[in-house]
PDB file of C-alpha atoms in Angstrom:
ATOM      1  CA  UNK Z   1       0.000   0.000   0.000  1.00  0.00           C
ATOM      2  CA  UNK Z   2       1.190   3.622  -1.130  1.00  0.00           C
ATOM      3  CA  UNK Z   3       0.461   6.489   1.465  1.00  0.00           C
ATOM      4  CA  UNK Z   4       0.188   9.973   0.525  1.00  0.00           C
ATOM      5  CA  UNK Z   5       0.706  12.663   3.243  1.00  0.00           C
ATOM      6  CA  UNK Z   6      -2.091  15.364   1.736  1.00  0.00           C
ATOM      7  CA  UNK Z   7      -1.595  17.893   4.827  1.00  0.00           C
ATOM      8  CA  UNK Z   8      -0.355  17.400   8.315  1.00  0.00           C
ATOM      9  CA  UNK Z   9       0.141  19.573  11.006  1.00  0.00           C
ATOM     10  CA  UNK Z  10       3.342  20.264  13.239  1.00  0.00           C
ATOM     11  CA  UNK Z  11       2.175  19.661  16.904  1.00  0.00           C
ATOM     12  CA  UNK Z  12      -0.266  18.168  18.764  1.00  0.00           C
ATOM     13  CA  UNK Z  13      -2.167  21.438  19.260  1.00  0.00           C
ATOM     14  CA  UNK Z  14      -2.798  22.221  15.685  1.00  0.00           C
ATOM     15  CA  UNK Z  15      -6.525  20.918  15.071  1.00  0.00           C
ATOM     16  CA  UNK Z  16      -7.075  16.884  14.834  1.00  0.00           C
ATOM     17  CA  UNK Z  17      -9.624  15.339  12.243  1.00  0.00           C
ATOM     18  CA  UNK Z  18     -11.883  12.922  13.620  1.00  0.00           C
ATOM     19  CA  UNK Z  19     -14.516  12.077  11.472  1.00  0.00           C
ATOM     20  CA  UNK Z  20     -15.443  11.752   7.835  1.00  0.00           C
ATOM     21  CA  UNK Z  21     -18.282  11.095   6.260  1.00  0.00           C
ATOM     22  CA  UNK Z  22     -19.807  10.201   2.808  1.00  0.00           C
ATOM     23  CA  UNK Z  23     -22.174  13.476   1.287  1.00  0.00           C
ATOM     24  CA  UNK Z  24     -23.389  12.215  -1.973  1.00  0.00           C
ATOM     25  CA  UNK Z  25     -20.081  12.934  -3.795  1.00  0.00           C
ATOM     26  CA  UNK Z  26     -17.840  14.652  -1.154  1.00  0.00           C
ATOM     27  CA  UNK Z  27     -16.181  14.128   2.383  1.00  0.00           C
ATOM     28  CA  UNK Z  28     -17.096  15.642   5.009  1.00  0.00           C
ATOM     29  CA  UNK Z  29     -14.409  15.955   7.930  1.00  0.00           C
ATOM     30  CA  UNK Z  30     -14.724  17.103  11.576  1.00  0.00           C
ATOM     31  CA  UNK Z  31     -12.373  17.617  14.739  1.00  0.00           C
ATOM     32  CA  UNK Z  32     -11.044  19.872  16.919  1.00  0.00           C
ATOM     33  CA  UNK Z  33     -11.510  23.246  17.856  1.00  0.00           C
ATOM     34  CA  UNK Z  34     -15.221  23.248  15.522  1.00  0.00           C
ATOM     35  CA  UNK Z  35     -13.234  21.983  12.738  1.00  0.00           C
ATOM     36  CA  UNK Z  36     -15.627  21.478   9.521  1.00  0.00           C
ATOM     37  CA  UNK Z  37     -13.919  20.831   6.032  1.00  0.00           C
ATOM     38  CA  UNK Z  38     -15.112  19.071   2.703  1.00  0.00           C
ATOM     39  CA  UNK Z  39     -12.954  16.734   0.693  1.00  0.00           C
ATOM     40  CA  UNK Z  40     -13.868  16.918  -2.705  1.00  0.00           C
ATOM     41  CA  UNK Z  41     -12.651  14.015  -5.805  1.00  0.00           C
ATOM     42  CA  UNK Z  42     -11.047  16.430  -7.286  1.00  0.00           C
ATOM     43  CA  UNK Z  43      -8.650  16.385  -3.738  1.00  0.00           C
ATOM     44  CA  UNK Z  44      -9.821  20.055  -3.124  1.00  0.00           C
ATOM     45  CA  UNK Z  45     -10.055  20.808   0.592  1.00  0.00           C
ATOM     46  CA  UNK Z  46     -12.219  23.803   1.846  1.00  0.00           C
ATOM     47  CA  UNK Z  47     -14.189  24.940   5.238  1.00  0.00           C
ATOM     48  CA  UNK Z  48     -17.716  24.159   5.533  1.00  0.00           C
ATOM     49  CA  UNK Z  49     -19.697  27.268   6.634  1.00  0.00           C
ATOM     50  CA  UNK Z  50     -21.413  26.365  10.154  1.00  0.00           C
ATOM     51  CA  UNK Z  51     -22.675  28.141  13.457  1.00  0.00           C
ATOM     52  CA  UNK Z  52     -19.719  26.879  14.954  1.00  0.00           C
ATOM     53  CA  UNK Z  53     -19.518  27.409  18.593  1.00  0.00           C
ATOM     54  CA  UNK Z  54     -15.531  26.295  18.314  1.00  0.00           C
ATOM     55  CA  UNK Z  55     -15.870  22.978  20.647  1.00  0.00           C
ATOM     56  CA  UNK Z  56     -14.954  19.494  19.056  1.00  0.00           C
ATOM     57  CA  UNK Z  57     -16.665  17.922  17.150  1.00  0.00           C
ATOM     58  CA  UNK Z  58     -16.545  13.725  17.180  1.00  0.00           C
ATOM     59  CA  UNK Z  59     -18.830  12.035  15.121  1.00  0.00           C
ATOM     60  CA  UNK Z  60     -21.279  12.672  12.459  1.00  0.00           C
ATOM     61  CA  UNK Z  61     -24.448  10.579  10.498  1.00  0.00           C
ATOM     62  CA  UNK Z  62     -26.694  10.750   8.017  1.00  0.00           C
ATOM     63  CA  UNK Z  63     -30.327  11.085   9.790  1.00  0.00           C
ATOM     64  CA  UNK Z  64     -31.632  10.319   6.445  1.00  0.00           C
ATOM     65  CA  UNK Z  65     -30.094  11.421   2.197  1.00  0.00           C
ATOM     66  CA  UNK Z  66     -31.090  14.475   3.149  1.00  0.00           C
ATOM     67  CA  UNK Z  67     -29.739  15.270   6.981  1.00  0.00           C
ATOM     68  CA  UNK Z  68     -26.448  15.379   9.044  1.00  0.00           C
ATOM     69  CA  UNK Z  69     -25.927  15.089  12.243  1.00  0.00           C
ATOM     70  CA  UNK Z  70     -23.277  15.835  14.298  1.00  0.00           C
ATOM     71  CA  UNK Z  71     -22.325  15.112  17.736  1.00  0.00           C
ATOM     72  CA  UNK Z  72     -19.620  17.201  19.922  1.00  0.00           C
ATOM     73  CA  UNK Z  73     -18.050  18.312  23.013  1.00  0.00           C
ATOM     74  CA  UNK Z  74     -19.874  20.479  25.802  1.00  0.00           C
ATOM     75  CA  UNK Z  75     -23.331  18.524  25.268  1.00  0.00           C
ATOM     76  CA  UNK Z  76     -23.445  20.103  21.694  1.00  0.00           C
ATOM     77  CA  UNK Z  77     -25.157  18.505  18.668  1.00  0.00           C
ATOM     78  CA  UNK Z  78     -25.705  20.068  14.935  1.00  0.00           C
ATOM     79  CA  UNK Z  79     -27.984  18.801  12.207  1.00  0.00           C
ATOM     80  CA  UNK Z  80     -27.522  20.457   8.853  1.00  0.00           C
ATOM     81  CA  UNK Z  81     -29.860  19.935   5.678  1.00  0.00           C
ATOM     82  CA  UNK Z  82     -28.059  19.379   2.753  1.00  0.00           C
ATOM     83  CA  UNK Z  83     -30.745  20.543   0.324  1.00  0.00           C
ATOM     84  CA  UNK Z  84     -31.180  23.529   1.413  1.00  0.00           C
ATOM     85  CA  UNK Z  85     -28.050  24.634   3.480  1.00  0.00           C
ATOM     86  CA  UNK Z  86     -29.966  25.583   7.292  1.00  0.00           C
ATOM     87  CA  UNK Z  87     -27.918  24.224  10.701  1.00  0.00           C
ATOM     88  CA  UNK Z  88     -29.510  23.560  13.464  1.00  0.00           C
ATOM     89  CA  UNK Z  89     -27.574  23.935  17.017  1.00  0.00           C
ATOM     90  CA  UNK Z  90     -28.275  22.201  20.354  1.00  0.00           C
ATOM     91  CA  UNK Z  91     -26.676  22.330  23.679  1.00  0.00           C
ATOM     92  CA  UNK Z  92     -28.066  19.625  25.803  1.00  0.00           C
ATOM     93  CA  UNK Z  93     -29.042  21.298  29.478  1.00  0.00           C
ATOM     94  CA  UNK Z  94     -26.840  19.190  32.293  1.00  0.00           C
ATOM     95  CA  UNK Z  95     -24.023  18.144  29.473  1.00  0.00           C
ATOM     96  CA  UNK Z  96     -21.936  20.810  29.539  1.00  0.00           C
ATOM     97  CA  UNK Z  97     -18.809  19.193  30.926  1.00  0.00           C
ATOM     98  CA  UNK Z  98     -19.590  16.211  28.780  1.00  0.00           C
ATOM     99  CA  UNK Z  99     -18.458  14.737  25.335  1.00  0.00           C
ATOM    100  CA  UNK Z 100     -20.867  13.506  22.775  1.00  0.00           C
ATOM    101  CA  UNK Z 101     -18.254  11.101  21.863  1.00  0.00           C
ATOM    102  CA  UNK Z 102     -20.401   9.033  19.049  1.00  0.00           C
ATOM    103  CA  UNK Z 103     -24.096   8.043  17.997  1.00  0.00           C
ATOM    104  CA  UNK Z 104     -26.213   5.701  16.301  1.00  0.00           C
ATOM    105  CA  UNK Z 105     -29.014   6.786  14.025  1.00  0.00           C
ATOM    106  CA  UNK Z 106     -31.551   3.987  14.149  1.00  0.00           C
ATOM    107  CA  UNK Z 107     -34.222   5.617  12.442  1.00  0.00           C
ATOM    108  CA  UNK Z 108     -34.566   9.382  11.514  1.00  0.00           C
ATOM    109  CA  UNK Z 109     -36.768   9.428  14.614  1.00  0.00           C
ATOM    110  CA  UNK Z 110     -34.582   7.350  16.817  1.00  0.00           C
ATOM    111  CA  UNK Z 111     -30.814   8.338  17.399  1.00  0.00           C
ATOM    112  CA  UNK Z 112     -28.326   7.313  20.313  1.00  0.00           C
ATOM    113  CA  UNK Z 113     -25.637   9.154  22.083  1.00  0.00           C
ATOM    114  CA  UNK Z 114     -22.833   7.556  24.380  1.00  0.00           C
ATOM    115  CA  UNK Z 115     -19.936   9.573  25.759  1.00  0.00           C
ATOM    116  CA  UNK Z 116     -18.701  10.626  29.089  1.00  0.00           C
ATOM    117  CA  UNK Z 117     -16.821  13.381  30.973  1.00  0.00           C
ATOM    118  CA  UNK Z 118     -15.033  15.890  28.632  1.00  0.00           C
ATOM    119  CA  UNK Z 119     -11.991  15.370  29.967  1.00  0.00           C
ATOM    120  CA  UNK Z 120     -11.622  12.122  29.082  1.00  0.00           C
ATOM    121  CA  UNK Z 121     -11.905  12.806  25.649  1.00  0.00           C
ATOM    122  CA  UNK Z 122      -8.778  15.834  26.398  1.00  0.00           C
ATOM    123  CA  UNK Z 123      -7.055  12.619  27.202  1.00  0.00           C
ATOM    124  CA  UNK Z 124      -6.917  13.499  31.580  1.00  0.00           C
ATOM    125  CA  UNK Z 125      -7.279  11.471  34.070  1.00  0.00           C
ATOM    126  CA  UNK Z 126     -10.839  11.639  35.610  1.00  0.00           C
ATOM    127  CA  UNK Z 127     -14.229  10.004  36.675  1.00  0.00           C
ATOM    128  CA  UNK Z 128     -15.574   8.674  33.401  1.00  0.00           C
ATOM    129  CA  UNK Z 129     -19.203   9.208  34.386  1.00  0.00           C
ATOM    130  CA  UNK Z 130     -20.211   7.576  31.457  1.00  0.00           C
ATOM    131  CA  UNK Z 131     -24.094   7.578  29.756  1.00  0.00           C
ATOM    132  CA  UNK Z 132     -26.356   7.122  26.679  1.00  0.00           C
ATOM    133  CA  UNK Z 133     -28.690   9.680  25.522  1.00  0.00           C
ATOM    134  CA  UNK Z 134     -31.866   8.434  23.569  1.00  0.00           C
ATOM    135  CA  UNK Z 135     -33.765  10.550  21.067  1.00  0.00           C
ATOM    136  CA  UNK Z 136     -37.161   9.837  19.452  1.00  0.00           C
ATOM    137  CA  UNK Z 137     -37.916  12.902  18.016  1.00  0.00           C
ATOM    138  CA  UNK Z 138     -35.046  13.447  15.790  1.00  0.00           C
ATOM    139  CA  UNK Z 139     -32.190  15.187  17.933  1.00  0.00           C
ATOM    140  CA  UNK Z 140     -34.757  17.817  19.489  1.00  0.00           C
ATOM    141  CA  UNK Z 141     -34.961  16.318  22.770  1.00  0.00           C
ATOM    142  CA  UNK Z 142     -33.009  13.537  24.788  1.00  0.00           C
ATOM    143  CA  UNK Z 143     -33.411  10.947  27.784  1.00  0.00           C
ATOM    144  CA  UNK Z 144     -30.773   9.742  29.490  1.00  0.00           C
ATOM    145  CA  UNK Z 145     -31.427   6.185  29.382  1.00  0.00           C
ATOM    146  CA  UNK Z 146     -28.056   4.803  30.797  1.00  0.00           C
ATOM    147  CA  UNK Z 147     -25.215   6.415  33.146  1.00  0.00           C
ATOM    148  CA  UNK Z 148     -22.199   5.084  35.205  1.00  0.00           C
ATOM    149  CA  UNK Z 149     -19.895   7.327  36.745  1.00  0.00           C
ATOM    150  CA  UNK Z 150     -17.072   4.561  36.581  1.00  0.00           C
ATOM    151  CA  UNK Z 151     -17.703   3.595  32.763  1.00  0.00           C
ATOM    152  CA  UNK Z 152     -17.049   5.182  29.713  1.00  0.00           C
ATOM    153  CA  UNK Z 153     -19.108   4.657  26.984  1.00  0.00           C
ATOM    154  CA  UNK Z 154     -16.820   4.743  23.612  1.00  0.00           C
ATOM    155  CA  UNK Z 155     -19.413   3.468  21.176  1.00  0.00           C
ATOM    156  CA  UNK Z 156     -23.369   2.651  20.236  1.00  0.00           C
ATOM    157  CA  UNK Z 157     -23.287   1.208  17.321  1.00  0.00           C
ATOM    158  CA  UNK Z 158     -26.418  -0.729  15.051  1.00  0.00           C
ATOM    159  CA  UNK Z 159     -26.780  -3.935  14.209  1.00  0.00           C
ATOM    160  CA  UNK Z 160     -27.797  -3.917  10.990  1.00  0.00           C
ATOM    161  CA  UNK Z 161     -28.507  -7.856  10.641  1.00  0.00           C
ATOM    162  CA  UNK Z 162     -30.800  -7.766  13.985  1.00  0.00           C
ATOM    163  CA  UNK Z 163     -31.697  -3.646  14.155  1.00  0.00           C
ATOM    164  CA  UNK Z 164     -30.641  -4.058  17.831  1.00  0.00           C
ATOM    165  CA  UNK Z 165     -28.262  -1.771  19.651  1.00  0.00           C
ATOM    166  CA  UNK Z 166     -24.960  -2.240  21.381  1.00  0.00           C
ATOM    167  CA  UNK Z 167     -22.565  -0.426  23.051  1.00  0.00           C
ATOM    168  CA  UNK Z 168     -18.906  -0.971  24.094  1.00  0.00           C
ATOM    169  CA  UNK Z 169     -18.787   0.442  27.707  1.00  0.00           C
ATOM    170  CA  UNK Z 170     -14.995   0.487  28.955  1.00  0.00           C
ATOM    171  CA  UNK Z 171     -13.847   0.594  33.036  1.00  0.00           C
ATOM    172  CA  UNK Z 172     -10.905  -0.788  35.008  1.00  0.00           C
ATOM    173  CA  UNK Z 173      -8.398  -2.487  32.215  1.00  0.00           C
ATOM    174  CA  UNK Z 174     -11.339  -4.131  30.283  1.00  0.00           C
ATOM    175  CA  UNK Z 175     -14.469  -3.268  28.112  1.00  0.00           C
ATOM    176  CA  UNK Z 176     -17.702  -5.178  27.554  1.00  0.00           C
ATOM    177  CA  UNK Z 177     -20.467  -5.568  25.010  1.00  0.00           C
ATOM    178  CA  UNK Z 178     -24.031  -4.681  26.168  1.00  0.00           C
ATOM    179  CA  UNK Z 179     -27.297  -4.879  24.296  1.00  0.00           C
ATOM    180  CA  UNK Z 180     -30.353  -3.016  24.791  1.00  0.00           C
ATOM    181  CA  UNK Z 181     -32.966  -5.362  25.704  1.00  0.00           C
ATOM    182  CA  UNK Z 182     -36.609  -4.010  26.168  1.00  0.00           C
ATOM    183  CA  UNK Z 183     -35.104  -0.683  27.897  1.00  0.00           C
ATOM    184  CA  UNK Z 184     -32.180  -2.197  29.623  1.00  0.00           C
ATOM    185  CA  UNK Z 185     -28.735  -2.438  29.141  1.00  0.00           C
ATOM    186  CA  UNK Z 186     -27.745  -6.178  29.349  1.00  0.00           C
ATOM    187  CA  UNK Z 187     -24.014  -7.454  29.236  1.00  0.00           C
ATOM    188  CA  UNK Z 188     -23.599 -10.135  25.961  1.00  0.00           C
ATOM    189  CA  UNK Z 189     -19.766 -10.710  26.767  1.00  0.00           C
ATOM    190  CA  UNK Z 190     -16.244  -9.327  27.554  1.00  0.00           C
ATOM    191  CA  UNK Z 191     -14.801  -8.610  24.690  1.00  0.00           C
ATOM    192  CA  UNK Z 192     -10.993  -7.575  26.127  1.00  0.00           C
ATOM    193  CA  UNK Z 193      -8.809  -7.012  28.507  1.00  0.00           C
ATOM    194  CA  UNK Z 194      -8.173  -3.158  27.276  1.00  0.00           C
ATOM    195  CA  UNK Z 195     -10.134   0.031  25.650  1.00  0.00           C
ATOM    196  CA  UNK Z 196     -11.961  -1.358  22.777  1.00  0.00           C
ATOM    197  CA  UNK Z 197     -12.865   2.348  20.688  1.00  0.00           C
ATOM    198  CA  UNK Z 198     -15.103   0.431  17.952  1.00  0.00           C
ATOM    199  CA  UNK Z 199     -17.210  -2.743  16.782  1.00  0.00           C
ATOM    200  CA  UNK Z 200     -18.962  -3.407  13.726  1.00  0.00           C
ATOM    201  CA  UNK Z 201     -20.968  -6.262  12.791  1.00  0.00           C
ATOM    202  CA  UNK Z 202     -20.848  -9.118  10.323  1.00  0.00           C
ATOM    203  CA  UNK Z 203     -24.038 -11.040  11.455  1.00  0.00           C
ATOM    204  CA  UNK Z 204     -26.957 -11.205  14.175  1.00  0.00           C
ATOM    205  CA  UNK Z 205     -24.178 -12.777  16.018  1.00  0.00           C
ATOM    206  CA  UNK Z 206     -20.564 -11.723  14.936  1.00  0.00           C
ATOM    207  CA  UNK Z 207     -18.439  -9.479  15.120  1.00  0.00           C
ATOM    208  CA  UNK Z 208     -15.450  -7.092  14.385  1.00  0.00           C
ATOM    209  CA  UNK Z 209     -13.813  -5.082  17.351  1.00  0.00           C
ATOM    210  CA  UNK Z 210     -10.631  -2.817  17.583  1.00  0.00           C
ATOM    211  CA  UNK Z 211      -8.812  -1.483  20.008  1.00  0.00           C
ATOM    212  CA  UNK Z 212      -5.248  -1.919  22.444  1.00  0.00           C
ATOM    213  CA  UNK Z 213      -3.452   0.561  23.987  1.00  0.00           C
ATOM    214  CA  UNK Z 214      -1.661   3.475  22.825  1.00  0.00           C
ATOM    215  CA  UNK Z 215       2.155   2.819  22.109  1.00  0.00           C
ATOM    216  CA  UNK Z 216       1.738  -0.308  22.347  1.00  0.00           C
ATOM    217  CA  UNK Z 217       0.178  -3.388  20.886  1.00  0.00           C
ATOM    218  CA  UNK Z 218      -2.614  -2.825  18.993  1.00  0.00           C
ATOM    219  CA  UNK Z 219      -6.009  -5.432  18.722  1.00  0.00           C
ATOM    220  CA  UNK Z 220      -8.689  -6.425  16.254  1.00  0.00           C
ATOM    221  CA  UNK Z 221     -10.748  -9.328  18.286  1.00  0.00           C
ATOM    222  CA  UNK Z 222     -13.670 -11.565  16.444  1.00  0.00           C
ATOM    223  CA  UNK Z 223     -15.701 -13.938  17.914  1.00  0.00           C
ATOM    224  CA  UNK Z 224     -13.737 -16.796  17.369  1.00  0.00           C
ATOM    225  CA  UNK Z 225     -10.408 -15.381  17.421  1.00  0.00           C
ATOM    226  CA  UNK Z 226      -7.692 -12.595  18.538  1.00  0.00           C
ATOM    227  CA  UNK Z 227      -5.433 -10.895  16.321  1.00  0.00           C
ATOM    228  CA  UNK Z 228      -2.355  -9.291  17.296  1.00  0.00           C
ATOM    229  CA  UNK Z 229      -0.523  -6.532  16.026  1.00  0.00           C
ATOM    230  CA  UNK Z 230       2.249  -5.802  18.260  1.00  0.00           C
ATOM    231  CA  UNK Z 231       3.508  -2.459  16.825  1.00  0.00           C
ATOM    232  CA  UNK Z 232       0.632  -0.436  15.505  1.00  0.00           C
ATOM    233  CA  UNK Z 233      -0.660   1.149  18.868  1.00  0.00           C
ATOM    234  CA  UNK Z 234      -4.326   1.158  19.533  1.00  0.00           C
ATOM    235  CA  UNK Z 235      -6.484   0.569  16.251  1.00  0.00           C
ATOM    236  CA  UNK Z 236      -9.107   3.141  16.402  1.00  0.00           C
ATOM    237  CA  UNK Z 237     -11.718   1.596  13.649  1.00  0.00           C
ATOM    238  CA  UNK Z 238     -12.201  -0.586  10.509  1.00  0.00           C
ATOM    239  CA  UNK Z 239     -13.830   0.463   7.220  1.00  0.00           C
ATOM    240  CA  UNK Z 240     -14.155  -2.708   4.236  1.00  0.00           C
ATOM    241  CA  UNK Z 241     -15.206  -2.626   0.900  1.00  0.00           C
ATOM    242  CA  UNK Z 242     -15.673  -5.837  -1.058  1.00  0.00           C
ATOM    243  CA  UNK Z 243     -12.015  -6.449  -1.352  1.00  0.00           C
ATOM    244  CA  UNK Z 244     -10.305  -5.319   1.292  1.00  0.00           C
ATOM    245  CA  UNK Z 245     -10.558  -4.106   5.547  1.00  0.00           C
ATOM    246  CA  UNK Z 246      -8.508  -0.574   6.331  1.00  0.00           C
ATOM    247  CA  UNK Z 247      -7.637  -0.237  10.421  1.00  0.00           C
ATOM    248  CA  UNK Z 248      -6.357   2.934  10.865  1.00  0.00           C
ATOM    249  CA  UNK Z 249      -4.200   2.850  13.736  1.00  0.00           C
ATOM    250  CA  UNK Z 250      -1.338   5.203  15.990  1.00  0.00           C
ATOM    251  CA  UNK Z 251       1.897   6.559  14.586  1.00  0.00           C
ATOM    252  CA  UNK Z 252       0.719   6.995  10.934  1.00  0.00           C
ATOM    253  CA  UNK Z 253       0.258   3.413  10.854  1.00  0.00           C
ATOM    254  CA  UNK Z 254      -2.537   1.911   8.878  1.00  0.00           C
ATOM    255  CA  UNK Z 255      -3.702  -1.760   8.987  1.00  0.00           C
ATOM    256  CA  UNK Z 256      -4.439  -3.644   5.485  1.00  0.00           C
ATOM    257  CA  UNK Z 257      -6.746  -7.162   5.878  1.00  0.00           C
ATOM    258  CA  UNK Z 258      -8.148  -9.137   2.902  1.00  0.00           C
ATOM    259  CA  UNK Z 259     -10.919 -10.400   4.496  1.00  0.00           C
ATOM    260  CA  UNK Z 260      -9.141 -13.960   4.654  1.00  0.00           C
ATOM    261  CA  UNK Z 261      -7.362 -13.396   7.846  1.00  0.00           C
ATOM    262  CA  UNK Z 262      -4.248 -11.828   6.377  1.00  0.00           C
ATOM    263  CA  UNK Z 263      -3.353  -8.482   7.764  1.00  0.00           C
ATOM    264  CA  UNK Z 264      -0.130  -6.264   7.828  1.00  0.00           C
ATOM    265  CA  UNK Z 265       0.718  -3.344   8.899  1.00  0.00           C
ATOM    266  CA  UNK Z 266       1.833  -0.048   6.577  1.00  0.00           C
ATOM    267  CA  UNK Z 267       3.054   3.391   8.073  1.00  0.00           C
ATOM    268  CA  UNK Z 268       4.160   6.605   7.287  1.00  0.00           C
ATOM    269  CA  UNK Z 269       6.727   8.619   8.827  1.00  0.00           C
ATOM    270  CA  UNK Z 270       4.917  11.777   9.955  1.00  0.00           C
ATOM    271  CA  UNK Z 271       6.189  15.364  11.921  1.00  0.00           C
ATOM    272  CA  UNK Z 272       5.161  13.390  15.088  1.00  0.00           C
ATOM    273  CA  UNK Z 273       3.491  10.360  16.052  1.00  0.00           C
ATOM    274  CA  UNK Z 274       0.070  11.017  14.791  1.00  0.00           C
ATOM    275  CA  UNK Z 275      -2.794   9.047  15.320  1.00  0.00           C
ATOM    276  CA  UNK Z 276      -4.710   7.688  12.170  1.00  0.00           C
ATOM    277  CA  UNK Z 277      -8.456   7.898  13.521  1.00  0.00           C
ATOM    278  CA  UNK Z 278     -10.516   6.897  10.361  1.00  0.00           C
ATOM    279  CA  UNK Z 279     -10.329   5.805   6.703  1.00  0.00           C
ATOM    280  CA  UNK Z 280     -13.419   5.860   4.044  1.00  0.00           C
ATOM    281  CA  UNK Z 281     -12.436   3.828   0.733  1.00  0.00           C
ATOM    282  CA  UNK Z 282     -13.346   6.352  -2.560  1.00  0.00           C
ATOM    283  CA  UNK Z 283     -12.700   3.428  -5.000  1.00  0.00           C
ATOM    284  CA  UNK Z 284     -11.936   0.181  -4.786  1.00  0.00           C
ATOM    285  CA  UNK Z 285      -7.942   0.775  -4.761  1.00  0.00           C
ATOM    286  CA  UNK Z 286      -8.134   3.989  -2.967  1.00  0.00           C
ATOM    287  CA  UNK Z 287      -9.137   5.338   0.288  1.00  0.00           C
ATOM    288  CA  UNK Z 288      -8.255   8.987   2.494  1.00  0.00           C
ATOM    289  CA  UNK Z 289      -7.692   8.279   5.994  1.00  0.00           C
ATOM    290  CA  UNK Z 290      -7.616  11.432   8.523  1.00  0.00           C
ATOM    291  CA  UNK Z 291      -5.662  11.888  12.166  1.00  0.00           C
ATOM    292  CA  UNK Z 292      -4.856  14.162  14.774  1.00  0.00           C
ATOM    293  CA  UNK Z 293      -2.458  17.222  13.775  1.00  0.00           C
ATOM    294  CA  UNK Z 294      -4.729  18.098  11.141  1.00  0.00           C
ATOM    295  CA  UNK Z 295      -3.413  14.744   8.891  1.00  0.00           C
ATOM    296  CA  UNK Z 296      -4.911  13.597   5.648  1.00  0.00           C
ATOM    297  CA  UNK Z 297      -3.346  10.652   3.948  1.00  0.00           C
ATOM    298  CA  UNK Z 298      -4.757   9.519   0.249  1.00  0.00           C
ATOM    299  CA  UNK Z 299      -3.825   5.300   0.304  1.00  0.00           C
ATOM    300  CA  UNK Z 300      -3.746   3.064  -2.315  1.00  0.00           C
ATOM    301  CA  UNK Z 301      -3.114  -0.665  -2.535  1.00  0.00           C
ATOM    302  CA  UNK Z 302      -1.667  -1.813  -5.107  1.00  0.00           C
ATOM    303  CA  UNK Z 303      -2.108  -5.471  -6.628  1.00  0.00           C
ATOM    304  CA  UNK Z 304      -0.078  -8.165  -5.429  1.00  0.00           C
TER     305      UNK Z 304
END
């Protein structure tokens, strides 16, 4: 695999990506500091025009082909219509020291938050007090419908084989999977004995999860097995196309799996050691992956 440094930043204070998302024929990227920029196919990269309230921003959905939304830090949360350009802004009363740290659109109606104390996400040492926020009205108004002050809640994610929803809920050395079950949160299974940041689903029953530590050895765990890789640092997510499995990883490193159980691991030397936080594949050959220190990588994997 070839990997293109298309910007990069000097320091760790200069404004991490952390999202990107598919808009009909552009990217969309978010981060730090408000950060807001499209990616275009014609590698053109310009700022997206937004009420920004300059807080982070984490992750972002489509609601439905028409709707963004976009969760962030200080209990904020945007939605954006793409036909006809409006934002909407929302700071959730009694989450202003928190971090909307990701979501799950179920339906247009019905959308999940998880996240925890904003410090944690400013990588300090604190009380997780971690939660989920439920929405049935489209982002306008939430519930709390799960909180722990010694969890953090890294992920809700859908099933999209049994429409059910799961979360990865992380405390003391070790994270679990728990299900939503008629209103309750009900542990399925440990998955590992260290932050797991992301699963994704195969089946009603199977899995893909990622995760390790930072600096050290990083993870991707299935049900029926554990894979290793002892040098990338904590894997921070998976995107897959047909053909191949991108795991964007620490260090400019970037994890390359062929769906047959081979993986290895490529990397670029960058100003510093940069995290790699997601990848979206634009053809079949080619993907952009984004990182902290305002990184954007163009990859392409060449045939063996």
């Amino acid at each position: 695999m070839e990997i293109e440094v298309l910007q990069q930043g000097n320091s760790y204070s200069d404004s991490s990506y952390y999202d990107i998302l598919q808009v009909k024929d552009d990217y969309w990227i978010c981060g730090k500091y408000g950060t807001l920029k499209k990616y275009t196919a014609d590698g053109q990269l310009t700022n997206i025009s937004y009420p920004s309230k300059n807080l982070d921003i984490y992750k972002m959905d489509m609601l439905d082909e028409e709707t963004i939304i976009a969760s962030g830090d200080k209990g904020v949360i945007y939605t954006h219509n793409v036909t006809n350009g409006t934002w909407t802004s929302r700071q959730i009363a009694g989450y202003e020291d928190a971090c909307f740290y990701n979501l799950a659109v179920m339906s247009p109606d019905k959308i999940y938050i998880s996240g925890g104390n904003s410090k944690i996400a400013h990588s300090k040492k604190t009380v997780p007090e971690g939660f989920i926020l439920e929405s049935i009205d489209g982002g306008i108004t939430w519930k709390e419908i799960y909180s722990n002050p010694f969890k953090m809640v890294w992920c809700v994610k859908k099933n999209p084989f049994d429409n059910q929803l799961y979360a990865l809920m992380y405390t003391l050395n070790k994270t679990h999977l728990f299900k939503l079950e008629e209103g309750q949160w009900q542990k399925q299974e440990k998955i590992g004995n260290s932050i797991f940041h992301e699963i994704q689903f195969t089946s009603e029953k199977d899995y893909i999860a990622t995760g390790g530590w930072i600096g050290k050895k990083g993870r991707v765990y299935f049900n029926d097995k554990q894979v290793v890789m002892n040098h990338s640092g904590l894997i921070w997510g998976r995107t897959a196309n047909a053909k191949y499995e991108l795991y964007p990883a620490c260090n400019g490193q970037i994890v390359l799996g062929d769906h047959h159980g081979n993986h290895k691991v490529f990397g670029k030397k960058l100003n510093k050691d940069f995290s790699i936080y997601e990848a979206v594949f634009t053809s079949e050959n080619t993907a952009i992956a984004i990182g902290s220190a305002r990184t954007l990588l163009k990859l392409t994997i060449k045939e063996s």
